[in-house]
Every structure is written in C-alpha cells, then in structure tokens.
Amino acid sequence: ASGRLPLRVFTDRDGLPQNAITSIVFDREGALWVGTKDGAARYNGRAWTTVSMPPGCPSNWVNAILSASDGSLWFGTRGGGVVRFSASRWTVYSTAEGLPNAEVLALAENAALGGGPVVLVGTADGLARFDGSRFVKVPLAEGARSVRVYSLFEEREGGAAADHGRLAGVTR
C-alpha cells in the first residue's frame, strides 16, 4: 500500500462535453457535476451524462455550479446569465431579471442573509442575491477597486465575502 488515493482522469472520450473543467460540485444525491466550456455533465459513479443549457440561454459555457439546499441546481454561464434546474424544469435568468451582468463568474448559497437560504451570484459587474423570483443587486464595499466578483465564500460567522481579484481585494 503506497498510501495514495486512487485517481481517475476523465476526458471527452469518457463522456464529458469538453475537456476544460470550470467548476465541480456534488448534488444532494451524491452525483458529481462538472461545468465545462461546452455545457455540464453529471457523473453517477459509472457513466457521464452531458447536459446542455436549455433553449433561451445563449451560452453553453458553464463557469459555476451551485447545488442548493432545496435540491435545485444553479448554473452560472459566460454571457448567458444564470440557469436554474428544479423539479425537472429549467428557468433562465438574465439582466432582464435583475442580474448586473450576464457573465456569471461565481455562485454561492448563504443561510444568514434574510434568515433563510439565499443564492448569491457574482458577475462581471457586481454581486446580486435571488429574492425568490428575480435578482437584486447587492452594494459592494465602499472603495472596492473592482466590481467584478470572481468567487464567493461563506464565512464562519454566516456572512459572505466576494473576491474581486488579485489586486482589487475582498468585500465582506
């Protein structure tokens, strides 16, 4: 026993839609989801199933995936906004539904905002939260050098932090 964990590399030959992996998440049932530059894929432990973004979403490039506490899956796309998959139905959200920008870079769920789970979306033009039907822009910290939100982190105290990039700092 060498003490190494087993490692398996998957490619498009194994069923991935594309080889550039942009995000990875497990859903509530334990299936592995990956985002790629040409859609998403679900791995059930034996085989991959590719998942294209639905009609109405102009981009199949998935930057971020969120497995929410209610069992829904959220996909943040490059230029196509946010796509939610819940109860076998797809819903596409764009700037018309309040997103600051259609280029979505990060997704997170925060249980502390408003008392219940809230989906947060980091975009190329700021941060937004989902109010149940549309997105509401969240003001960034005074003096933030960039409005672009590359990643989102939930803090131990229940707050959230937004990463603005290497030189631009963090908003809490």
mmCIF file with all atom_site columns, C-alpha atoms in Angstrom:
data_model
loop_
_atom_site.group_PDB
_atom_site.id
_atom_site.type_symbol
_atom_site.label_atom_id
_atom_site.label_alt_id
_atom_site.label_comp_id
_atom_site.label_asym_id
_atom_site.label_entity_id
_atom_site.label_seq_id
_atom_site.pdbx_PDB_ins_code
_atom_site.Cartn_x
_atom_site.Cartn_y
_atom_site.Cartn_z
_atom_site.occupancy
_atom_site.B_iso_or_equiv
_atom_site.pdbx_formal_charge
_atom_site.auth_seq_id
_atom_site.auth_comp_id
_atom_site.auth_asym_id
_atom_site.auth_atom_id
_atom_site.pdbx_PDB_model_num
ATOM 1   C CA . ALA A 1 1   ? 0.000   0.000  0.000   1.00 0.00 ? 1   ALA A CA 1
ATOM 2   C CA . SER A 1 2   ? 1.623   3.211  -1.145  1.00 0.00 ? 2   SER A CA 1
ATOM 3   C CA . GLY A 1 3   ? -0.794  5.458  0.756   1.00 0.00 ? 3   GLY A CA 1
ATOM 4   C CA . ARG A 1 4   ? -2.035  7.065  -2.447  1.00 0.00 ? 4   ARG A CA 1
ATOM 5   C CA . LEU A 1 5   ? -5.684  7.576  -3.157  1.00 0.00 ? 5   LEU A CA 1
ATOM 6   C CA . PRO A 1 6   ? -6.967  6.143  -6.431  1.00 0.00 ? 6   PRO A CA 1
ATOM 7   C CA . LEU A 1 7   ? -7.090  8.771  -9.152  1.00 0.00 ? 7   LEU A CA 1
ATOM 8   C CA . ARG A 1 8   ? -9.018  8.597  -12.395 1.00 0.00 ? 8   ARG A CA 1
ATOM 9   C CA . VAL A 1 9   ? -8.788  11.188 -15.158 1.00 0.00 ? 9   VAL A CA 1
ATOM 10  C CA . PHE A 1 10  ? -11.900 11.697 -17.287 1.00 0.00 ? 10  PHE A CA 1
ATOM 11  C CA . THR A 1 11  ? -11.947 13.314 -20.731 1.00 0.00 ? 11  THR A CA 1
ATOM 12  C CA . ASP A 1 12  ? -14.395 13.877 -23.553 1.00 0.00 ? 12  ASP A CA 1
ATOM 13  C CA . ARG A 1 13  ? -13.672 10.271 -24.613 1.00 0.00 ? 13  ARG A CA 1
ATOM 14  C CA . ASP A 1 14  ? -15.299 9.186  -21.330 1.00 0.00 ? 14  ASP A CA 1
ATOM 15  C CA . GLY A 1 15  ? -18.412 11.297 -21.914 1.00 0.00 ? 15  GLY A CA 1
ATOM 16  C CA . LEU A 1 16  ? -17.511 14.848 -20.840 1.00 0.00 ? 16  LEU A CA 1
ATOM 17  C CA . PRO A 1 17  ? -18.812 17.512 -23.231 1.00 0.00 ? 17  PRO A CA 1
ATOM 18  C CA . GLN A 1 18  ? -15.395 19.201 -23.310 1.00 0.00 ? 18  GLN A CA 1
ATOM 19  C CA . ASN A 1 19  ? -12.040 18.834 -21.521 1.00 0.00 ? 19  ASN A CA 1
ATOM 20  C CA . ALA A 1 20  ? -11.725 22.252 -19.824 1.00 0.00 ? 20  ALA A CA 1
ATOM 21  C CA . ILE A 1 21  ? -13.383 21.847 -16.402 1.00 0.00 ? 21  ILE A CA 1
ATOM 22  C CA . THR A 1 22  ? -14.547 25.175 -14.968 1.00 0.00 ? 22  THR A CA 1
ATOM 23  C CA . SER A 1 23  ? -16.461 24.005 -11.868 1.00 0.00 ? 23  SER A CA 1
ATOM 24  C CA . ILE A 1 24  ? -17.125 20.888 -9.798  1.00 0.00 ? 24  ILE A CA 1
ATOM 25  C CA . VAL A 1 25  ? -19.879 20.169 -7.256  1.00 0.00 ? 25  VAL A CA 1
ATOM 26  C CA . PHE A 1 26  ? -21.713 17.224 -5.680  1.00 0.00 ? 26  PHE A CA 1
ATOM 27  C CA . ASP A 1 27  ? -25.529 17.324 -5.598  1.00 0.00 ? 27  ASP A CA 1
ATOM 28  C CA . ARG A 1 28  ? -27.720 16.145 -2.693  1.00 0.00 ? 28  ARG A CA 1
ATOM 29  C CA . GLU A 1 29  ? -27.892 12.610 -4.124  1.00 0.00 ? 29  GLU A CA 1
ATOM 30  C CA . GLY A 1 30  ? -24.096 12.380 -4.285  1.00 0.00 ? 30  GLY A CA 1
ATOM 31  C CA . ALA A 1 31  ? -23.751 12.701 -8.071  1.00 0.00 ? 31  ALA A CA 1
ATOM 32  C CA . LEU A 1 32  ? -20.771 14.677 -9.328  1.00 0.00 ? 32  LEU A CA 1
ATOM 33  C CA . TRP A 1 33  ? -21.490 17.649 -11.620 1.00 0.00 ? 33  TRP A CA 1
ATOM 34  C CA . VAL A 1 34  ? -18.869 19.441 -13.687 1.00 0.00 ? 34  VAL A CA 1
ATOM 35  C CA . GLY A 1 35  ? -19.128 22.606 -15.729 1.00 0.00 ? 35  GLY A CA 1
ATOM 36  C CA . THR A 1 36  ? -17.194 22.924 -18.976 1.00 0.00 ? 36  THR A CA 1
ATOM 37  C CA . LYS A 1 37  ? -16.822 25.403 -21.806 1.00 0.00 ? 37  LYS A CA 1
ATOM 38  C CA . ASP A 1 38  ? -19.494 23.400 -23.657 1.00 0.00 ? 38  ASP A CA 1
ATOM 39  C CA . GLY A 1 39  ? -22.138 22.521 -21.097 1.00 0.00 ? 39  GLY A CA 1
ATOM 40  C CA . ALA A 1 40  ? -22.332 20.492 -17.908 1.00 0.00 ? 40  ALA A CA 1
ATOM 41  C CA . ALA A 1 41  ? -22.101 16.791 -17.148 1.00 0.00 ? 41  ALA A CA 1
ATOM 42  C CA . ARG A 1 42  ? -23.351 14.547 -14.355 1.00 0.00 ? 42  ARG A CA 1
ATOM 43  C CA . TYR A 1 43  ? -21.417 11.503 -13.136 1.00 0.00 ? 43  TYR A CA 1
ATOM 44  C CA . ASN A 1 44  ? -23.343 8.842  -11.214 1.00 0.00 ? 44  ASN A CA 1
ATOM 45  C CA . GLY A 1 45  ? -20.294 6.745  -10.326 1.00 0.00 ? 45  GLY A CA 1
ATOM 46  C CA . ARG A 1 46  ? -20.472 4.686  -13.519 1.00 0.00 ? 46  ARG A CA 1
ATOM 47  C CA . ALA A 1 47  ? -21.182 6.945  -16.504 1.00 0.00 ? 47  ALA A CA 1
ATOM 48  C CA . TRP A 1 48  ? -21.324 10.594 -17.572 1.00 0.00 ? 48  TRP A CA 1
ATOM 49  C CA . THR A 1 49  ? -24.491 12.249 -18.846 1.00 0.00 ? 49  THR A CA 1
ATOM 50  C CA . THR A 1 50  ? -23.982 15.511 -20.727 1.00 0.00 ? 50  THR A CA 1
ATOM 51  C CA . VAL A 1 51  ? -26.343 18.385 -20.028 1.00 0.00 ? 51  VAL A CA 1
ATOM 52  C CA . SER A 1 52  ? -26.629 21.333 -22.390 1.00 0.00 ? 52  SER A CA 1
ATOM 53  C CA . MET A 1 53  ? -28.071 24.603 -21.214 1.00 0.00 ? 53  MET A CA 1
ATOM 54  C CA . PRO A 1 54  ? -31.738 24.930 -22.217 1.00 0.00 ? 54  PRO A CA 1
ATOM 55  C CA . PRO A 1 55  ? -33.235 26.901 -25.096 1.00 0.00 ? 55  PRO A CA 1
ATOM 56  C CA . GLY A 1 56  ? -33.355 30.564 -24.149 1.00 0.00 ? 56  GLY A CA 1
ATOM 57  C CA . CYS A 1 57  ? -29.850 30.506 -22.717 1.00 0.00 ? 57  CYS A CA 1
ATOM 58  C CA . PRO A 1 58  ? -27.477 31.948 -25.313 1.00 0.00 ? 58  PRO A CA 1
ATOM 59  C CA . SER A 1 59  ? -24.367 30.333 -23.807 1.00 0.00 ? 59  SER A CA 1
ATOM 60  C CA . ASN A 1 60  ? -23.406 26.729 -23.120 1.00 0.00 ? 60  ASN A CA 1
ATOM 61  C CA . TRP A 1 61  ? -20.174 27.771 -21.302 1.00 0.00 ? 61  TRP A CA 1
ATOM 62  C CA . VAL A 1 62  ? -20.686 26.949 -17.601 1.00 0.00 ? 62  VAL A CA 1
ATOM 63  C CA . ASN A 1 63  ? -18.448 28.954 -15.240 1.00 0.00 ? 63  ASN A CA 1
ATOM 64  C CA . ALA A 1 64  ? -20.038 27.931 -11.928 1.00 0.00 ? 64  ALA A CA 1
ATOM 65  C CA . ILE A 1 65  ? -22.429 25.353 -10.475 1.00 0.00 ? 65  ILE A CA 1
ATOM 66  C CA . LEU A 1 66  ? -24.306 25.514 -7.173  1.00 0.00 ? 66  LEU A CA 1
ATOM 67  C CA . SER A 1 67  ? -26.137 22.611 -5.560  1.00 0.00 ? 67  SER A CA 1
ATOM 68  C CA . ALA A 1 68  ? -28.646 24.497 -3.402  1.00 0.00 ? 68  ALA A CA 1
ATOM 69  C CA . SER A 1 69  ? -30.127 23.330 -0.110  1.00 0.00 ? 69  SER A CA 1
ATOM 70  C CA . ASP A 1 70  ? -33.580 22.948 -1.713  1.00 0.00 ? 70  ASP A CA 1
ATOM 71  C CA . GLY A 1 71  ? -32.171 20.379 -4.180  1.00 0.00 ? 71  GLY A CA 1
ATOM 72  C CA . SER A 1 72  ? -32.093 22.721 -7.165  1.00 0.00 ? 72  SER A CA 1
ATOM 73  C CA . LEU A 1 73  ? -29.010 23.167 -9.334  1.00 0.00 ? 73  LEU A CA 1
ATOM 74  C CA . TRP A 1 74  ? -27.870 26.592 -10.496 1.00 0.00 ? 74  TRP A CA 1
ATOM 75  C CA . PHE A 1 75  ? -25.529 27.111 -13.443 1.00 0.00 ? 75  PHE A CA 1
ATOM 76  C CA . GLY A 1 76  ? -23.654 30.368 -13.988 1.00 0.00 ? 76  GLY A CA 1
ATOM 77  C CA . THR A 1 77  ? -22.787 30.876 -17.642 1.00 0.00 ? 77  THR A CA 1
ATOM 78  C CA . ARG A 1 78  ? -20.428 33.033 -19.642 1.00 0.00 ? 78  ARG A CA 1
ATOM 79  C CA . GLY A 1 79  ? -22.757 35.562 -21.236 1.00 0.00 ? 79  GLY A CA 1
ATOM 80  C CA . GLY A 1 80  ? -25.976 33.603 -20.767 1.00 0.00 ? 80  GLY A CA 1
ATOM 81  C CA . GLY A 1 81  ? -26.854 34.561 -17.189 1.00 0.00 ? 81  GLY A CA 1
ATOM 82  C CA . VAL A 1 82  ? -27.987 32.017 -14.617 1.00 0.00 ? 82  VAL A CA 1
ATOM 83  C CA . VAL A 1 83  ? -29.896 28.815 -15.294 1.00 0.00 ? 83  VAL A CA 1
ATOM 84  C CA . ARG A 1 84  ? -31.816 27.011 -12.544 1.00 0.00 ? 84  ARG A CA 1
ATOM 85  C CA . PHE A 1 85  ? -32.835 23.351 -12.751 1.00 0.00 ? 85  PHE A CA 1
ATOM 86  C CA . SER A 1 86  ? -35.516 22.465 -10.217 1.00 0.00 ? 86  SER A CA 1
ATOM 87  C CA . ALA A 1 87  ? -38.258 19.829 -10.223 1.00 0.00 ? 87  ALA A CA 1
ATOM 88  C CA . SER A 1 88  ? -37.297 18.811 -13.791 1.00 0.00 ? 88  SER A CA 1
ATOM 89  C CA . ARG A 1 89  ? -37.832 22.400 -15.033 1.00 0.00 ? 89  ARG A CA 1
ATOM 90  C CA . TRP A 1 90  ? -35.319 24.890 -16.408 1.00 0.00 ? 90  TRP A CA 1
ATOM 91  C CA . THR A 1 91  ? -35.508 28.621 -15.713 1.00 0.00 ? 91  THR A CA 1
ATOM 92  C CA . VAL A 1 92  ? -33.173 31.125 -17.379 1.00 0.00 ? 92  VAL A CA 1
ATOM 93  C CA . TYR A 1 93  ? -32.387 34.411 -15.599 1.00 0.00 ? 93  TYR A CA 1
ATOM 94  C CA . SER A 1 94  ? -30.697 37.296 -17.403 1.00 0.00 ? 94  SER A CA 1
ATOM 95  C CA . THR A 1 95  ? -30.185 41.015 -16.909 1.00 0.00 ? 95  THR A CA 1
ATOM 96  C CA . ALA A 1 96  ? -33.936 41.399 -17.537 1.00 0.00 ? 96  ALA A CA 1
ATOM 97  C CA . GLU A 1 97  ? -34.470 39.572 -14.207 1.00 0.00 ? 97  GLU A CA 1
ATOM 98  C CA . GLY A 1 98  ? -32.032 41.847 -12.361 1.00 0.00 ? 98  GLY A CA 1
ATOM 99  C CA . LEU A 1 99  ? -28.614 40.276 -12.909 1.00 0.00 ? 99  LEU A CA 1
ATOM 100 C CA . PRO A 1 100 ? -25.973 43.029 -13.000 1.00 0.00 ? 100 PRO A CA 1
ATOM 101 C CA . ASN A 1 101 ? -24.278 41.281 -15.957 1.00 0.00 ? 101 ASN A CA 1
ATOM 102 C CA . ALA A 1 102 ? -24.893 38.099 -17.999 1.00 0.00 ? 102 ALA A CA 1
ATOM 103 C CA . GLU A 1 103 ? -21.317 36.921 -17.417 1.00 0.00 ? 103 GLU A CA 1
ATOM 104 C CA . VAL A 1 104 ? -21.649 34.904 -14.213 1.00 0.00 ? 104 VAL A CA 1
ATOM 105 C CA . LEU A 1 105 ? -18.384 34.001 -12.502 1.00 0.00 ? 105 LEU A CA 1
ATOM 106 C CA . ALA A 1 106 ? -19.464 32.630 -9.109  1.00 0.00 ? 106 ALA A CA 1
ATOM 107 C CA . LEU A 1 107 ? -22.447 31.142 -7.281  1.00 0.00 ? 107 LEU A CA 1
ATOM 108 C CA . ALA A 1 108 ? -22.953 30.545 -3.564  1.00 0.00 ? 108 ALA A CA 1
ATOM 109 C CA . GLU A 1 109 ? -25.730 29.981 -1.067  1.00 0.00 ? 109 GLU A CA 1
ATOM 110 C CA . ASN A 1 110 ? -25.743 31.845 2.217   1.00 0.00 ? 110 ASN A CA 1
ATOM 111 C CA . ALA A 1 111 ? -28.042 30.900 5.073   1.00 0.00 ? 111 ALA A CA 1
ATOM 112 C CA . ALA A 1 112 ? -27.516 34.086 7.088   1.00 0.00 ? 112 ALA A CA 1
ATOM 113 C CA . LEU A 1 113 ? -28.925 36.719 4.752   1.00 0.00 ? 113 LEU A CA 1
ATOM 114 C CA . GLY A 1 114 ? -32.601 37.356 5.437   1.00 0.00 ? 114 GLY A CA 1
ATOM 115 C CA . GLY A 1 115 ? -32.936 34.387 7.797   1.00 0.00 ? 115 GLY A CA 1
ATOM 116 C CA . GLY A 1 116 ? -33.163 31.679 5.113   1.00 0.00 ? 116 GLY A CA 1
ATOM 117 C CA . PRO A 1 117 ? -31.023 30.330 2.306   1.00 0.00 ? 117 PRO A CA 1
ATOM 118 C CA . VAL A 1 118 ? -30.181 32.995 -0.278  1.00 0.00 ? 118 VAL A CA 1
ATOM 119 C CA . VAL A 1 119 ? -28.497 32.367 -3.628  1.00 0.00 ? 119 VAL A CA 1
ATOM 120 C CA . LEU A 1 120 ? -25.716 34.861 -4.361  1.00 0.00 ? 120 LEU A CA 1
ATOM 121 C CA . VAL A 1 121 ? -24.357 35.494 -7.854  1.00 0.00 ? 121 VAL A CA 1
ATOM 122 C CA . GLY A 1 122 ? -21.005 37.074 -8.642  1.00 0.00 ? 122 GLY A CA 1
ATOM 123 C CA . THR A 1 123 ? -20.878 38.676 -12.097 1.00 0.00 ? 123 THR A CA 1
ATOM 124 C CA . ALA A 1 124 ? -18.538 40.747 -14.230 1.00 0.00 ? 124 ALA A CA 1
ATOM 125 C CA . ASP A 1 125 ? -20.448 43.809 -12.988 1.00 0.00 ? 125 ASP A CA 1
ATOM 126 C CA . GLY A 1 126 ? -21.137 43.142 -9.324  1.00 0.00 ? 126 GLY A CA 1
ATOM 127 C CA . LEU A 1 127 ? -22.987 40.952 -6.859  1.00 0.00 ? 127 LEU A CA 1
ATOM 128 C CA . ALA A 1 128 ? -26.687 40.030 -6.720  1.00 0.00 ? 128 ALA A CA 1
ATOM 129 C CA . ARG A 1 129 ? -28.954 37.963 -4.491  1.00 0.00 ? 129 ARG A CA 1
ATOM 130 C CA . PHE A 1 130 ? -32.014 35.974 -5.555  1.00 0.00 ? 130 PHE A CA 1
ATOM 131 C CA . ASP A 1 131 ? -35.222 37.100 -3.811  1.00 0.00 ? 131 ASP A CA 1
ATOM 132 C CA . GLY A 1 132 ? -37.322 34.123 -4.943  1.00 0.00 ? 132 GLY A CA 1
ATOM 133 C CA . SER A 1 133 ? -38.331 35.485 -8.326  1.00 0.00 ? 133 SER A CA 1
ATOM 134 C CA . ARG A 1 134 ? -35.622 37.881 -9.515  1.00 0.00 ? 134 ARG A CA 1
ATOM 135 C CA . PHE A 1 135 ? -32.167 39.183 -8.665  1.00 0.00 ? 135 PHE A CA 1
ATOM 136 C CA . VAL A 1 136 ? -31.434 42.259 -6.579  1.00 0.00 ? 136 VAL A CA 1
ATOM 137 C CA . LYS A 1 137 ? -28.047 43.979 -6.829  1.00 0.00 ? 137 LYS A CA 1
ATOM 138 C CA . VAL A 1 138 ? -26.029 43.935 -3.595  1.00 0.00 ? 138 VAL A CA 1
ATOM 139 C CA . PRO A 1 139 ? -23.901 47.027 -2.924  1.00 0.00 ? 139 PRO A CA 1
ATOM 140 C CA . LEU A 1 140 ? -20.197 46.300 -2.710  1.00 0.00 ? 140 LEU A CA 1
ATOM 141 C CA . ALA A 1 141 ? -17.906 47.675 -0.025  1.00 0.00 ? 141 ALA A CA 1
ATOM 142 C CA . GLU A 1 142 ? -17.067 51.355 -0.217  1.00 0.00 ? 142 GLU A CA 1
ATOM 143 C CA . GLY A 1 143 ? -13.809 51.789 -2.094  1.00 0.00 ? 143 GLY A CA 1
ATOM 144 C CA . ALA A 1 144 ? -13.794 48.407 -3.851  1.00 0.00 ? 144 ALA A CA 1
ATOM 145 C CA . ARG A 1 145 ? -11.358 48.773 -6.752  1.00 0.00 ? 145 ARG A CA 1
ATOM 146 C CA . SER A 1 146 ? -13.303 46.388 -8.994  1.00 0.00 ? 146 SER A CA 1
ATOM 147 C CA . VAL A 1 147 ? -16.945 45.400 -9.312  1.00 0.00 ? 147 VAL A CA 1
ATOM 148 C CA . ARG A 1 148 ? -16.051 42.041 -10.938 1.00 0.00 ? 148 ARG A CA 1
ATOM 149 C CA . VAL A 1 149 ? -16.747 39.178 -8.498  1.00 0.00 ? 149 VAL A CA 1
ATOM 150 C CA . TYR A 1 150 ? -14.561 36.146 -9.262  1.00 0.00 ? 150 TYR A CA 1
ATOM 151 C CA . SER A 1 151 ? -15.564 33.941 -6.336  1.00 0.00 ? 151 SER A CA 1
ATOM 152 C CA . LEU A 1 152 ? -17.818 33.879 -3.282  1.00 0.00 ? 152 LEU A CA 1
ATOM 153 C CA . PHE A 1 153 ? -17.070 32.442 0.159   1.00 0.00 ? 153 PHE A CA 1
ATOM 154 C CA . GLU A 1 154 ? -19.332 31.825 3.129   1.00 0.00 ? 154 GLU A CA 1
ATOM 155 C CA . GLU A 1 155 ? -17.715 32.937 6.369   1.00 0.00 ? 155 GLU A CA 1
ATOM 156 C CA . ARG A 1 156 ? -17.979 31.030 9.661   1.00 0.00 ? 156 ARG A CA 1
ATOM 157 C CA . GLU A 1 157 ? -19.993 33.822 11.258  1.00 0.00 ? 157 GLU A CA 1
ATOM 158 C CA . GLY A 1 158 ? -22.588 33.443 8.488   1.00 0.00 ? 158 GLY A CA 1
ATOM 159 C CA . GLY A 1 159 ? -21.570 36.386 6.331   1.00 0.00 ? 159 GLY A CA 1
ATOM 160 C CA . ALA A 1 160 ? -20.277 36.246 2.783   1.00 0.00 ? 160 ALA A CA 1
ATOM 161 C CA . ALA A 1 161 ? -17.098 37.504 1.152   1.00 0.00 ? 161 ALA A CA 1
ATOM 162 C CA . ALA A 1 162 ? -16.695 38.403 -2.513  1.00 0.00 ? 162 ALA A CA 1
ATOM 163 C CA . ASP A 1 163 ? -13.280 38.107 -4.171  1.00 0.00 ? 163 ASP A CA 1
ATOM 164 C CA . HIS A 1 164 ? -12.592 40.913 -6.665  1.00 0.00 ? 164 HIS A CA 1
ATOM 165 C CA . GLY A 1 165 ? -9.287  39.559 -7.948  1.00 0.00 ? 165 GLY A CA 1
ATOM 166 C CA . ARG A 1 166 ? -5.617  39.583 -7.110  1.00 0.00 ? 166 ARG A CA 1
ATOM 167 C CA . LEU A 1 167 ? -5.168  43.338 -6.821  1.00 0.00 ? 167 LEU A CA 1
ATOM 168 C CA . ALA A 1 168 ? -8.692  44.507 -6.129  1.00 0.00 ? 168 ALA A CA 1
ATOM 169 C CA . GLY A 1 169 ? -9.367  42.913 -2.724  1.00 0.00 ? 169 GLY A CA 1
ATOM 170 C CA . VAL A 1 170 ? -12.280 41.303 -0.906  1.00 0.00 ? 170 VAL A CA 1
ATOM 171 C CA . THR A 1 171 ? -15.709 42.699 0.009   1.00 0.00 ? 171 THR A CA 1
ATOM 172 C CA . ARG A 1 172 ? -17.410 41.440 3.177   1.00 0.00 ? 172 ARG A CA 1
#
